[in-house]
Short mmCIF file of N, CA, C and O in Angstrom, two decimals:
data_model
loop_
_atom_site.label_atom_id
_atom_site.label_comp_id
_atom_site.label_asym_id
_atom_site.label_seq_id
_atom_site.Cartn_x
_atom_site.Cartn_y
_atom_site.Cartn_z
N THR J 1 -29.98 -0.77 11.70
CA THR J 1 -28.35 -1.96 11.55
C THR J 1 -27.45 -1.03 10.86
O THR J 1 -28.13 -0.25 9.38
N LEU J 2 -26.95 -1.81 10.16
CA LEU J 2 -25.60 -1.17 9.56
C LEU J 2 -25.75 -2.36 8.46
O LEU J 2 -25.53 -3.15 8.77
N ASP J 3 -25.64 -1.54 7.03
CA ASP J 3 -25.14 -2.67 5.84
C ASP J 3 -24.41 -2.10 5.07
O ASP J 3 -23.65 -1.24 5.25
N LEU J 4 -23.97 -2.82 3.87
CA LEU J 4 -23.05 -2.22 3.02
C LEU J 4 -23.24 -0.53 2.18
O LEU J 4 -22.30 0.14 2.17
N ASN J 5 -24.36 -0.44 2.47
CA ASN J 5 -24.95 1.01 2.05
C ASN J 5 -24.88 2.23 2.84
O ASN J 5 -24.57 2.88 2.46
N THR J 6 -24.63 1.75 4.23
CA THR J 6 -24.65 2.70 5.27
C THR J 6 -23.68 2.69 5.79
O THR J 6 -23.39 3.70 7.04
N MET J 7 -22.37 1.66 5.80
CA MET J 7 -21.13 2.10 6.55
C MET J 7 -19.97 1.69 5.73
O MET J 7 -20.11 0.81 4.99
N SER J 8 -18.96 2.36 6.21
CA SER J 8 -17.75 1.93 5.03
C SER J 8 -16.58 2.17 6.18
O SER J 8 -16.60 3.07 7.40
N THR J 9 -15.59 1.13 6.53
CA THR J 9 -14.70 1.20 7.14
C THR J 9 -13.14 1.10 6.33
O THR J 9 -12.73 0.24 5.68
N ASP J 10 -12.31 1.65 6.85
CA ASP J 10 -11.34 1.56 6.60
C ASP J 10 -9.89 1.68 7.47
O ASP J 10 -10.49 1.26 8.57
N ILE J 11 -8.74 1.74 7.09
CA ILE J 11 -7.79 1.44 8.27
C ILE J 11 -7.54 2.64 9.08
O ILE J 11 -6.70 2.71 10.11
N TRP J 12 -8.28 3.62 8.90
CA TRP J 12 -8.03 4.82 9.63
C TRP J 12 -9.45 5.42 10.38
O TRP J 12 -9.40 6.04 11.16
N ALA J 13 -10.76 5.14 9.87
CA ALA J 13 -12.02 5.41 10.48
C ALA J 13 -12.76 4.69 9.76
O ALA J 13 -12.70 3.89 8.34
N ARG J 14 -14.07 4.63 10.58
CA ARG J 14 -15.48 4.02 10.00
C ARG J 14 -16.01 5.38 9.87
O ARG J 14 -16.58 6.15 10.40
N TRP J 15 -16.94 5.36 8.64
CA TRP J 15 -17.62 6.26 7.97
C TRP J 15 -18.98 5.85 7.91
O TRP J 15 -19.53 4.62 7.56
N LEU J 16 -19.98 6.36 8.81
CA LEU J 16 -21.52 6.16 8.52
C LEU J 16 -22.16 7.02 7.82
O LEU J 16 -21.86 8.19 8.05
N LEU J 17 -23.36 6.78 7.04
CA LEU J 17 -24.27 7.48 6.21
C LEU J 17 -25.70 7.88 7.21
O LEU J 17 -26.17 6.93 7.32
N ASN J 18 -25.17 8.86 7.16
CA ASN J 18 -26.81 9.61 8.17
C ASN J 18 -27.36 10.70 7.32
O ASN J 18 -26.63 11.78 7.41
N GLY J 19 -28.77 10.52 6.80
CA GLY J 19 -29.44 11.59 6.46
C GLY J 19 -28.40 11.99 4.88
O GLY J 19 -28.41 13.15 4.80
N GLY J 20 -27.96 11.13 4.24
CA GLY J 20 -27.24 11.57 2.93
C GLY J 20 -26.03 12.13 2.96
O GLY J 20 -25.06 12.66 2.04
N THR J 21 -25.16 12.16 4.22
CA THR J 21 -24.01 12.55 4.27
C THR J 21 -23.25 11.52 5.35
O THR J 21 -23.55 11.02 6.24
N TRP J 22 -22.00 11.52 4.86
CA TRP J 22 -20.89 10.60 5.61
C TRP J 22 -20.64 11.03 6.51
O TRP J 22 -19.71 12.14 6.60
N ASN J 23 -20.74 10.27 7.74
CA ASN J 23 -20.01 10.78 9.15
C ASN J 23 -18.96 10.02 9.76
O ASN J 23 -18.93 9.03 9.80
N TYR J 24 -18.02 10.92 10.20
CA TYR J 24 -16.43 10.21 10.48
C TYR J 24 -16.69 9.70 11.89
O TYR J 24 -17.75 10.38 12.77
N THR J 25 -16.43 8.01 12.58
CA THR J 25 -16.62 7.47 13.50
C THR J 25 -15.08 7.16 14.06
O THR J 25 -14.51 6.63 12.77
N GLU J 26 -15.09 6.89 15.05
CA GLU J 26 -13.79 6.24 15.52
C GLU J 26 -13.85 4.51 14.86
O GLU J 26 -14.90 3.79 15.12
N ILE J 27 -12.54 3.80 15.26
CA ILE J 27 -12.80 2.36 14.62
C ILE J 27 -13.01 1.52 15.68
O ILE J 27 -12.93 2.40 17.11
N PRO J 28 -13.79 0.86 15.30
CA PRO J 28 -14.30 0.00 16.96
C PRO J 28 -13.26 -0.74 17.92
O PRO J 28 -12.13 -0.93 17.30
N VAL J 29 -13.70 -0.37 18.94
CA VAL J 29 -12.60 -0.44 20.00
C VAL J 29 -12.34 -2.33 20.01
O VAL J 29 -11.16 -2.65 20.37
N HIS J 30 -12.96 -2.94 19.39
CA HIS J 30 -12.63 -4.71 19.48
C HIS J 30 -11.77 -4.90 18.53
O HIS J 30 -11.43 -5.97 18.64
N TYR J 31 -11.05 -3.86 17.57
CA TYR J 31 -10.25 -4.07 16.66
C TYR J 31 -8.68 -3.98 17.40
O TYR J 31 -8.61 -3.33 18.15
N PRO J 32 -7.99 -5.23 16.73
CA PRO J 32 -6.62 -5.39 17.48
C PRO J 32 -5.76 -3.86 17.29
O PRO J 32 -5.31 -3.55 16.17
N LYS J 33 -5.43 -3.20 18.22
CA LYS J 33 -4.54 -2.10 18.03
C LYS J 33 -3.51 -2.44 17.40
O LYS J 33 -3.04 -1.62 16.23
N GLU J 34 -2.38 -2.71 17.66
CA GLU J 34 -1.39 -3.58 17.09
C GLU J 34 -1.42 -3.96 15.87
O GLU J 34 -0.57 -3.46 15.13
N TYR J 35 -2.46 -4.67 15.31
CA TYR J 35 -2.74 -4.89 13.99
C TYR J 35 -2.80 -3.81 13.08
O TYR J 35 -2.44 -3.80 11.89
N LEU J 36 -3.75 -3.04 13.67
CA LEU J 36 -4.02 -2.32 12.95
C LEU J 36 -3.12 -1.08 12.77
O LEU J 36 -2.83 -0.18 11.49
N GLN J 37 -2.20 -0.74 13.80
CA GLN J 37 -1.17 -0.09 13.42
C GLN J 37 0.02 -0.47 12.49
O GLN J 37 0.43 0.19 11.77
N ALA J 38 -0.08 -1.48 12.54
CA ALA J 38 0.98 -2.19 11.50
C ALA J 38 0.63 -2.15 10.49
O ALA J 38 1.29 -1.38 9.18
N VAL J 39 -0.45 -2.25 10.34
CA VAL J 39 -1.17 -2.20 8.49
C VAL J 39 -1.10 -0.45 8.02
O VAL J 39 -0.67 -0.23 7.18
N GLN J 40 -1.57 0.42 9.25
CA GLN J 40 -0.80 1.80 9.12
C GLN J 40 0.13 2.16 8.41
O GLN J 40 0.14 2.74 7.54
N ALA J 41 0.99 1.88 9.64
CA ALA J 41 2.55 2.18 9.36
C ALA J 41 3.12 1.43 7.81
O ALA J 41 3.89 2.17 7.32
N SER J 42 2.76 0.28 7.53
CA SER J 42 3.18 -0.36 6.34
C SER J 42 2.71 0.33 5.31
O SER J 42 3.37 0.78 4.12
N SER J 43 1.56 0.89 5.06
CA SER J 43 1.03 1.66 4.04
C SER J 43 1.50 3.09 4.29
O SER J 43 1.88 3.51 2.91
N VAL J 44 2.07 4.00 5.22
CA VAL J 44 2.58 4.90 5.08
C VAL J 44 4.17 4.79 4.47
O VAL J 44 4.58 5.40 3.86
N LEU J 45 4.87 3.26 5.47
CA LEU J 45 6.14 3.25 4.84
C LEU J 45 6.04 3.19 3.22
O LEU J 45 7.15 3.37 2.25
N ALA J 46 5.05 2.27 2.80
CA ALA J 46 5.31 2.21 1.20
C ALA J 46 4.85 3.44 0.29
O ALA J 46 5.59 3.59 -0.89
N CYS J 47 4.30 4.80 0.89
CA CYS J 47 4.32 5.60 0.16
C CYS J 47 5.63 6.41 0.27
O CYS J 47 5.96 7.01 -0.78
N ILE J 48 6.05 6.39 1.09
CA ILE J 48 7.45 7.14 1.56
C ILE J 48 8.52 6.48 0.69
O ILE J 48 9.25 7.09 -0.07
N PHE J 49 8.45 5.14 0.63
CA PHE J 49 9.63 4.41 -0.24
C PHE J 49 9.35 4.63 -1.52
O PHE J 49 10.38 4.82 -2.57
N CYS J 50 8.23 4.56 -1.92
CA CYS J 50 7.52 5.17 -3.31
C CYS J 50 8.08 6.68 -3.83
O CYS J 50 8.96 6.91 -4.74
N ILE J 51 8.27 7.41 -3.01
CA ILE J 51 8.53 8.63 -3.05
C ILE J 51 9.78 8.78 -3.21
O ILE J 51 10.19 9.42 -4.20
N LEU J 52 10.51 8.12 -2.23
CA LEU J 52 12.31 8.19 -2.33
C LEU J 52 12.77 7.42 -3.45
O LEU J 52 13.41 8.17 -3.88
N GLY J 53 12.13 6.27 -4.00
CA GLY J 53 12.64 5.54 -5.01
C GLY J 53 12.56 6.48 -6.31
O GLY J 53 12.99 6.36 -7.57
N LEU J 54 11.28 7.48 -6.32
CA LEU J 54 11.05 8.63 -7.73
C LEU J 54 12.50 9.49 -7.47
O LEU J 54 13.05 9.63 -8.36
N PHE J 55 12.71 9.91 -6.39
CA PHE J 55 13.97 11.16 -6.19
C PHE J 55 15.33 10.17 -6.72
O PHE J 55 15.97 10.90 -7.01
N VAL J 56 15.14 8.92 -5.76
CA VAL J 56 16.76 8.34 -6.54
C VAL J 56 16.73 8.16 -7.66
O VAL J 56 17.91 8.05 -8.70
N PHE J 57 15.63 7.46 -8.30
CA PHE J 57 15.81 7.55 -9.91
C PHE J 57 16.08 8.57 -10.72
O PHE J 57 16.92 8.48 -11.71
N VAL J 58 15.66 9.98 -10.56
CA VAL J 58 15.95 11.17 -10.61
C VAL J 58 17.37 11.26 -10.48
O VAL J 58 18.41 11.78 -11.29
N ALA J 59 17.79 11.17 -9.19
CA ALA J 59 19.45 11.07 -8.91
C ALA J 59 20.14 10.16 -9.65
O ALA J 59 21.21 10.62 -9.97
N GLN J 60 20.12 9.04 -9.52
CA GLN J 60 20.52 8.00 -10.72
C GLN J 60 20.79 8.51 -12.35
O GLN J 60 21.56 8.67 -12.52
N LEU J 61 19.93 9.16 -12.43
CA LEU J 61 19.33 9.34 -13.85
C LEU J 61 20.41 10.59 -14.35
O LEU J 61 21.07 10.42 -15.29
N TYR J 62 20.76 11.53 -13.67
CA TYR J 62 22.10 12.35 -13.67
C TYR J 62 23.15 12.11 -13.16
O TYR J 62 24.53 12.52 -13.46
N THR J 63 23.50 11.21 -12.42
CA THR J 63 24.67 10.99 -11.30
C THR J 63 25.57 9.44 -11.88
O THR J 63 26.18 9.02 -11.46
N LEU J 64 24.69 8.70 -12.37
CA LEU J 64 25.17 7.00 -12.62
C LEU J 64 25.93 7.22 -14.17
O LEU J 64 25.36 7.49 -15.04
N PRO J 65 26.85 6.21 -14.08
CA PRO J 65 27.88 6.32 -14.96
C PRO J 65 27.24 5.83 -16.18
O PRO J 65 26.42 4.75 -16.02
N LYS J 66 27.43 5.80 -17.52
CA LYS J 66 26.84 5.26 -18.44
C LYS J 66 26.94 3.79 -18.64
O LYS J 66 28.14 3.50 -18.19
N GLY J 67 26.13 3.11 -18.99
CA GLY J 67 25.99 1.73 -18.90
C GLY J 67 25.69 0.78 -17.78
O GLY J 67 25.75 -0.43 -17.75
N LYS J 68 25.55 1.15 -16.72
CA LYS J 68 25.51 0.75 -15.48
C LYS J 68 23.92 0.95 -15.12
O LYS J 68 23.06 1.22 -15.45
N ARG J 69 23.38 -0.23 -14.25
CA ARG J 69 22.18 -0.37 -14.31
C ARG J 69 21.46 0.43 -12.80
O ARG J 69 22.62 0.68 -11.98
N PHE J 70 20.24 0.60 -12.99
CA PHE J 70 19.40 1.37 -12.10
C PHE J 70 19.16 0.44 -10.76
O PHE J 70 18.03 0.31 -10.39
N LEU J 71 20.14 -0.42 -10.08
CA LEU J 71 19.63 -1.01 -8.77
C LEU J 71 19.37 -0.58 -7.88
O LEU J 71 18.67 -0.97 -7.46
N PHE J 72 19.73 0.26 -7.56
CA PHE J 72 19.39 1.34 -6.19
C PHE J 72 17.66 1.52 -6.03
O PHE J 72 17.20 1.41 -5.39
N THR J 73 17.55 2.35 -7.43
CA THR J 73 16.27 2.51 -7.48
C THR J 73 15.24 1.38 -7.48
O THR J 73 14.04 1.31 -6.72
N GLY J 74 15.74 0.23 -8.20
CA GLY J 74 15.06 -0.74 -8.08
C GLY J 74 14.64 -1.39 -7.09
O GLY J 74 13.78 -2.24 -6.55
N ALA J 75 15.47 -1.71 -5.71
CA ALA J 75 15.81 -2.12 -4.45
C ALA J 75 14.62 -1.02 -3.71
O ALA J 75 13.90 -1.78 -3.10
N PHE J 76 14.71 0.31 -4.06
CA PHE J 76 13.58 1.42 -3.20
C PHE J 76 12.10 1.10 -3.88
O PHE J 76 11.17 0.65 -2.81
N GLN J 77 11.81 0.10 -5.03
CA GLN J 77 10.73 -0.29 -5.45
C GLN J 77 10.30 -1.63 -5.11
O GLN J 77 9.28 -1.84 -4.54
N LEU J 78 11.30 -2.42 -4.88
CA LEU J 78 11.20 -3.72 -4.08
C LEU J 78 10.65 -3.70 -2.69
O LEU J 78 9.58 -4.07 -2.39
N LEU J 79 11.50 -2.66 -2.14
CA LEU J 79 10.97 -2.23 -0.71
C LEU J 79 9.78 -1.38 -0.73
O LEU J 79 8.92 -1.86 0.42
N ALA J 80 9.51 -0.79 -1.11
CA ALA J 80 8.11 0.09 -0.89
C ALA J 80 6.74 -0.88 -1.22
O ALA J 80 5.94 -0.86 -0.21
N CYS J 81 6.75 -1.66 -2.39
CA CYS J 81 5.01 -2.26 -2.46
C CYS J 81 5.85 -3.60 -2.74
O CYS J 81 4.41 -4.11 -1.89
N THR J 82 6.13 -4.39 -3.12
CA THR J 82 6.35 -5.46 -3.64
C THR J 82 6.26 -6.48 -2.63
O THR J 82 5.34 -7.15 -1.89
N TRP J 83 7.73 -6.72 -1.82
CA TRP J 83 7.65 -7.30 -0.63
C TRP J 83 7.64 -6.93 0.90
O TRP J 83 7.23 -7.63 1.61
N LEU J 84 7.80 -5.78 0.90
CA LEU J 84 7.59 -5.04 2.47
C LEU J 84 6.67 -4.64 2.66
O LEU J 84 5.93 -5.07 3.35
N CYS J 85 6.17 -3.21 2.05
CA CYS J 85 5.26 -2.58 2.92
C CYS J 85 3.59 -2.70 2.61
O CYS J 85 2.67 -3.56 3.25
N ILE J 86 3.00 -2.94 0.82
CA ILE J 86 1.91 -3.10 0.84
C ILE J 86 1.82 -4.71 0.85
O ILE J 86 0.72 -5.21 1.43
N MET J 87 2.57 -5.28 0.91
CA MET J 87 2.25 -6.88 0.72
C MET J 87 1.84 -6.77 2.71
O MET J 87 0.95 -7.89 2.81
N ILE J 88 2.64 -6.71 3.21
CA ILE J 88 2.57 -6.88 4.87
C ILE J 88 0.99 -6.42 5.12
O ILE J 88 0.26 -6.75 5.71
N ALA J 89 0.78 -5.10 4.56
CA ALA J 89 -0.26 -4.27 5.29
C ALA J 89 -1.63 -5.27 4.68
O ALA J 89 -2.46 -5.43 4.95
N ALA J 90 -1.28 -5.82 3.24
CA ALA J 90 -2.81 -6.19 2.84
C ALA J 90 -2.62 -7.36 3.59
O ALA J 90 -4.04 -8.17 3.45
N SER J 91 -1.73 -8.12 3.58
CA SER J 91 -1.81 -9.76 4.32
C SER J 91 -2.56 -9.52 5.86
O SER J 91 -2.91 -10.52 5.93
N ILE J 92 -2.12 -8.51 6.66
CA ILE J 92 -2.38 -8.22 7.69
C ILE J 92 -3.92 -8.06 7.89
O ILE J 92 -4.65 -8.40 8.77
N TYR J 93 -4.01 -7.09 7.07
CA TYR J 93 -5.43 -6.70 6.61
C TYR J 93 -6.96 -7.82 6.64
O TYR J 93 -7.56 -7.89 7.28
N THR J 94 -5.79 -8.75 5.61
CA THR J 94 -6.96 -9.58 5.48
C THR J 94 -6.97 -10.92 6.32
O THR J 94 -8.35 -11.51 6.39
N ASP J 95 -5.99 -10.77 6.97
CA ASP J 95 -5.77 -12.23 7.93
C ASP J 95 -6.86 -12.00 9.46
O ASP J 95 -7.67 -12.46 9.79
N ILE J 96 -6.78 -10.99 9.88
CA ILE J 96 -7.03 -10.04 11.17
C ILE J 96 -8.43 -9.51 10.90
O ILE J 96 -9.33 -9.99 11.65
N PHE J 97 -8.64 -8.68 10.41
CA PHE J 97 -9.95 -7.67 10.39
C PHE J 97 -11.12 -8.24 9.43
O PHE J 97 -10.81 -9.25 8.61
N HIS J 98 -12.24 -8.18 9.79
CA HIS J 98 -13.60 -8.61 9.09
C HIS J 98 -13.70 -10.14 9.18
O HIS J 98 -14.51 -10.36 8.22
N LYS J 99 -13.19 -10.87 10.30
CA LYS J 99 -13.52 -12.28 10.01
C LYS J 99 -14.78 -12.25 10.05
O LYS J 99 -15.55 -13.71 9.73
N ASP J 100 -15.29 -11.70 11.07
CA ASP J 100 -16.99 -12.20 11.59
C ASP J 100 -17.84 -11.65 10.91
O ASP J 100 -19.16 -11.62 11.00
N LYS J 101 -17.73 -10.97 9.78
CA LYS J 101 -18.69 -9.82 9.08
C LYS J 101 -19.26 -11.22 7.80
O LYS J 101 -18.17 -11.80 7.18
N GLU J 102 -20.51 -11.24 8.02
CA GLU J 102 -20.97 -12.00 6.46
C GLU J 102 -21.38 -11.30 5.23
O GLU J 102 -21.38 -11.87 4.42
N GLN J 103 -21.59 -10.06 5.36
CA GLN J 103 -21.63 -9.21 4.23
C GLN J 103 -20.77 -8.23 4.42
O GLN J 103 -19.72 -7.71 5.13
N GLY J 104 -20.29 -7.53 2.89
CA GLY J 104 -19.37 -6.77 2.70
C GLY J 104 -18.17 -7.32 2.00
O GLY J 104 -18.22 -8.65 1.80
N TRP J 105 -17.47 -6.41 1.74
CA TRP J 105 -16.06 -6.89 0.64
C TRP J 105 -15.08 -5.77 1.13
O TRP J 105 -15.17 -4.66 1.79
N TYR J 106 -13.87 -6.01 0.91
CA TYR J 106 -12.59 -5.39 0.94
C TYR J 106 -12.88 -3.67 0.27
O TYR J 106 -11.60 -3.34 0.64
N GLY J 107 -13.23 -3.85 -0.78
CA GLY J 107 -13.43 -2.51 -1.60
C GLY J 107 -12.42 -2.66 -2.63
O GLY J 107 -11.50 -3.59 -2.98
N ALA J 108 -12.50 -1.33 -3.53
CA ALA J 108 -11.58 -0.92 -4.77
C ALA J 108 -10.52 -0.68 -4.24
O ALA J 108 -9.23 -1.14 -5.01
N SER J 109 -9.96 -0.12 -3.44
CA SER J 109 -8.70 -0.05 -2.54
C SER J 109 -7.52 -1.18 -2.17
O SER J 109 -6.56 -1.45 -2.60
N PHE J 110 -8.40 -2.05 -1.76
CA PHE J 110 -7.85 -3.46 -1.33
C PHE J 110 -7.41 -4.07 -2.63
O PHE J 110 -6.10 -4.44 -2.94
N ILE J 111 -8.36 -4.21 -3.64
CA ILE J 111 -7.67 -4.87 -4.94
C ILE J 111 -6.78 -4.08 -5.68
O ILE J 111 -6.25 -4.77 -6.41
N LEU J 112 -6.70 -2.89 -5.43
CA LEU J 112 -5.84 -1.61 -6.53
C LEU J 112 -4.69 -2.15 -5.59
O LEU J 112 -3.52 -1.99 -6.10
N ALA J 113 -4.50 -2.34 -4.34
CA ALA J 113 -3.15 -2.53 -3.29
C ALA J 113 -2.50 -3.68 -4.34
O ALA J 113 -1.49 -4.06 -4.31
N TRP J 114 -3.30 -4.83 -4.43
CA TRP J 114 -3.16 -6.55 -4.91
C TRP J 114 -2.27 -6.19 -6.68
O TRP J 114 -1.55 -6.51 -6.59
N ILE J 115 -2.78 -4.95 -7.18
CA ILE J 115 -2.85 -4.76 -8.45
C ILE J 115 -1.31 -4.07 -8.54
O ILE J 115 -0.65 -4.01 -9.25
N SER J 116 -1.07 -2.95 -7.29
CA SER J 116 -0.11 -2.14 -7.45
C SER J 116 1.15 -3.18 -6.72
O SER J 116 2.42 -3.14 -7.30
N VAL J 117 1.00 -4.35 -6.72
CA VAL J 117 1.77 -5.08 -6.08
C VAL J 117 2.61 -5.76 -7.18
O VAL J 117 3.86 -5.70 -7.51
N CYS J 118 1.64 -6.34 -8.02
CA CYS J 118 2.36 -6.58 -9.23
C CYS J 118 2.93 -5.66 -10.11
O CYS J 118 3.75 -6.16 -10.71
N LEU J 119 2.10 -4.26 -10.77
CA LEU J 119 2.62 -3.25 -11.05
C LEU J 119 4.14 -3.28 -10.64
O LEU J 119 5.11 -2.90 -11.25
N THR J 120 4.10 -2.88 -9.79
CA THR J 120 5.75 -2.55 -8.40
C THR J 120 6.55 -3.55 -8.82
O THR J 120 7.85 -3.50 -9.15
N PHE J 121 6.23 -4.40 -8.63
CA PHE J 121 7.18 -5.72 -9.08
C PHE J 121 7.82 -5.53 -10.80
O PHE J 121 9.02 -6.01 -10.54
N ILE J 122 6.85 -5.65 -11.63
CA ILE J 122 6.98 -5.56 -12.85
C ILE J 122 8.04 -4.44 -12.62
O ILE J 122 9.23 -4.01 -13.55
N SER J 123 7.66 -3.19 -12.38
CA SER J 123 8.48 -1.87 -12.44
C SER J 123 9.92 -2.17 -11.54
O SER J 123 11.05 -1.79 -12.45
N CYS J 124 10.13 -3.02 -10.70
CA CYS J 124 11.30 -3.12 -10.10
C CYS J 124 12.24 -4.24 -10.84
O CYS J 124 13.44 -3.73 -10.67
N ILE J 125 11.70 -5.10 -11.83
CA ILE J 125 12.31 -6.29 -12.53
C ILE J 125 12.96 -5.19 -13.63
O ILE J 125 14.61 -4.96 -13.85
N THR J 126 12.35 -4.37 -14.26
CA THR J 126 12.21 -3.25 -15.21
C THR J 126 13.67 -2.19 -15.16
O THR J 126 14.45 -2.38 -15.33
N TYR J 127 13.78 -1.88 -13.51
CA TYR J 127 14.72 -1.04 -12.90
C TYR J 127 16.08 -1.68 -12.66
O TYR J 127 17.33 -1.54 -13.13
N PHE J 128 15.95 -3.08 -12.79
CA PHE J 128 17.29 -4.14 -12.28
C PHE J 128 17.68 -4.20 -13.93
O PHE J 128 19.17 -4.54 -13.74
N ILE J 129 16.79 -4.39 -14.94
CA ILE J 129 17.16 -4.76 -16.28
C ILE J 129 17.93 -3.61 -16.88
O ILE J 129 18.85 -3.40 -17.41
N LEU J 130 17.10 -2.35 -16.53
CA LEU J 130 17.62 -1.17 -17.35
C LEU J 130 18.74 -0.78 -17.08
O LEU J 130 19.53 -0.73 -16.00
N ARG J 131 19.62 -0.50 -18.27
CA ARG J 131 21.26 0.15 -18.06
C ARG J 131 20.93 2.11 -18.44
O ARG J 131 19.98 2.18 -19.39
N LYS J 132 21.60 2.33 -18.14
CA LYS J 132 21.79 4.19 -18.66
C LYS J 132 22.42 4.17 -19.95
O LYS J 132 22.99 3.42 -20.31
N LYS J 133 21.66 4.69 -20.88
CA LYS J 133 22.43 4.74 -22.40
C LYS J 133 23.47 5.18 -22.40
O LYS J 133 24.04 6.24 -21.87
N THR J 134 24.73 4.50 -23.10
CA THR J 134 25.76 5.03 -23.48
C THR J 134 26.06 5.72 -24.52
O THR J 134 27.14 6.45 -24.69
N ALA J 135 25.00 6.16 -25.42
CA ALA J 135 25.12 7.20 -26.32
C ALA J 135 24.47 7.97 -26.51
O ALA J 135 23.09 7.91 -26.23
#
């Protein structure tokens, strides 16, 4: 039988503990593929938007006129984690997967995803308010 100590499932694979080592196995076939791909794509998009947001911030730091706000960087942060990508991925994953499981939990990464939503929203607001120093 599989329990919390011998099985772990994420959005990419299922891992089974066998003889002291974790072995990769495919995601179960009963998982809805369309929803799983939506969660995977949203997670990858969140990473891409976060990296682009960092590059946009550095570019705006050198090209933005003094006294102007970092609106474009804030928009990338807003798209990346808060409203678009991580929120969609976590919501779909919560609603669709593991409904029939009586044991288990979503894990630390799931909790960190929701914490990152809050922190990224704060970061986004900071970029919207922040102005490039005039002197």
